[in-house]
């Protein structure tokens, strides 16, 4: 028999979940010291998943906070000319990101639930902050004199509750005889009653219906990357720009090259890809782009081979070498 699902009402702070990051950056239970437990309630996978997602949203905000307070980055809202009322996204930049004359580091994460400053939510929760966030990259880059820009390519829209639509009953708008209208209304009510009963069983806690409002010129990772290039990276003073792009971030970089080839070639010195999912054939990258990538890009991929061992590739783009581990 199906268990009654507890309310989908979760804390909005780490303390509320009774978790905290210790001095090693590991997420641990405040009382027991144990790592995060996904199956908090047996046989309630949906509830456990919603709990995990709620914790993930808190961690996203926690990492944003670290970017500002621990890495001293500034949050910059986009579009740059956004009105007060329109949906907005944001990126993070070091104080000298646009003025550093020597070098600039640009970080792009992959697809999914991750946001600016993260590589993998799963690693943050199950391993530690150093494994799952971009913070070690940011700190090292800044220590070595780089300006830094952290993209936020998955923040493409905001969600708002869908407005309820009033359905006019047949009795309000029909010229049918009263008895016929009453029969139709009765059938309609019975149908709704059966549907609501089924829905209550299938989805015991019907969640609010949401709608997405897309952010202008930032409605996809590819759009976002081009937008940040046009409004920030291209205007930076740095003589040498370096990219680190993970997974779908690699695809977004290739798309940037396709749309801004000459500009990218004149400003970007090298690109470090990690498990990039780009495809020069499917993305229709031209010969000159493929040649540039062979000289200026390298893709570190999951492999059991030792670090930096060459890994065979079927695509004629950039070299692929082992990241020195089987999974990202």
Phi, psi and omega in degrees: 000140182289133180286149173291131183277130177296164179301144176275061184236102188245158178299160178245016175222158175299320179299322178297326176280353184064038175235158176204157174273129180277186184294342177268003180078018180263139178280120183224150177292134185300322185270318187263339184076007182276154174295171180298138179249117180288310182279068182292325176235124183294146176063019177231065186299316182299316180295317178299320179295317178297322177296317179299317180295321178296318176297320179300321178296322178294319180295323176303313179292325178297316180292319175306316181297319178296322179300321181280314188271323184269325181258354180059037175270156178257140175273124182243120183278144178224154358300152185294336180252027183295143174281168182300325189266345186277156179300143182227155170241192178198159173233177177235141181220149171285162181304325185259015186304320184264346185250344180300119186281344187266297189211147181227133177253130179243128182247131178230121178276182182271199184271178175099215187275348183293151178230182184313132178093353182247147166259314184207121179298320181301319180291324178299315184285318187263340179246269178194174183296323180296326181285323190256351181246170178272000187302317177300323178295316182296313183295317180295318180300315181293322177298329182266012171090015178273145159284158185225136170233127180251115180281164182225061193290347179265356178271077189258346183202167170246151180253131176232155180293134180292130180295140180287134179260131179277120179266120182285130181289158182296331182290340180280333192234007185249150175262015182291159176302150184303315183298319181294319179296319181296321178296317180296320179295323180294316178298318180298318180294321179294318178299316180296322180297316179295318180296318179295323179296315179296317182296324179294324178286315183289319183225081190302334177238089182297120181279161181298141175282124184248156174232152184257133174248110186285149182274127185305129178062011178222033186281358178207162177303321180294314178301315181301315182297316178295320181298313181294324176300308185297320189263346183227297188299313181297335182267357182289156182277349187300133177286329182233122178250134180239139178247142165238117186229128182254137170054244181294339176299329176293320177297319179296323178294317179298320177297321175300317179299319180298320183275335184226046189306306184297317181296316181296315180299325183282342188242331185269129182268316182204155180228124174258115178257147175230118183047044182294141180255016178295158177216108186295335177284306182297326179275356177057046175285131183289171183301319182294328177290315180298320179295318179296318180296324179298328183269334191239355181239154172215137183248109176276120187241156178298129184196150176278352179289157177301155181309135175072008173291135180298136180240131184297141178232143178270350183256141183274057179243255185257159178299146175244130179227161183288137174277358176081014176205160188282331183223152183292000000 
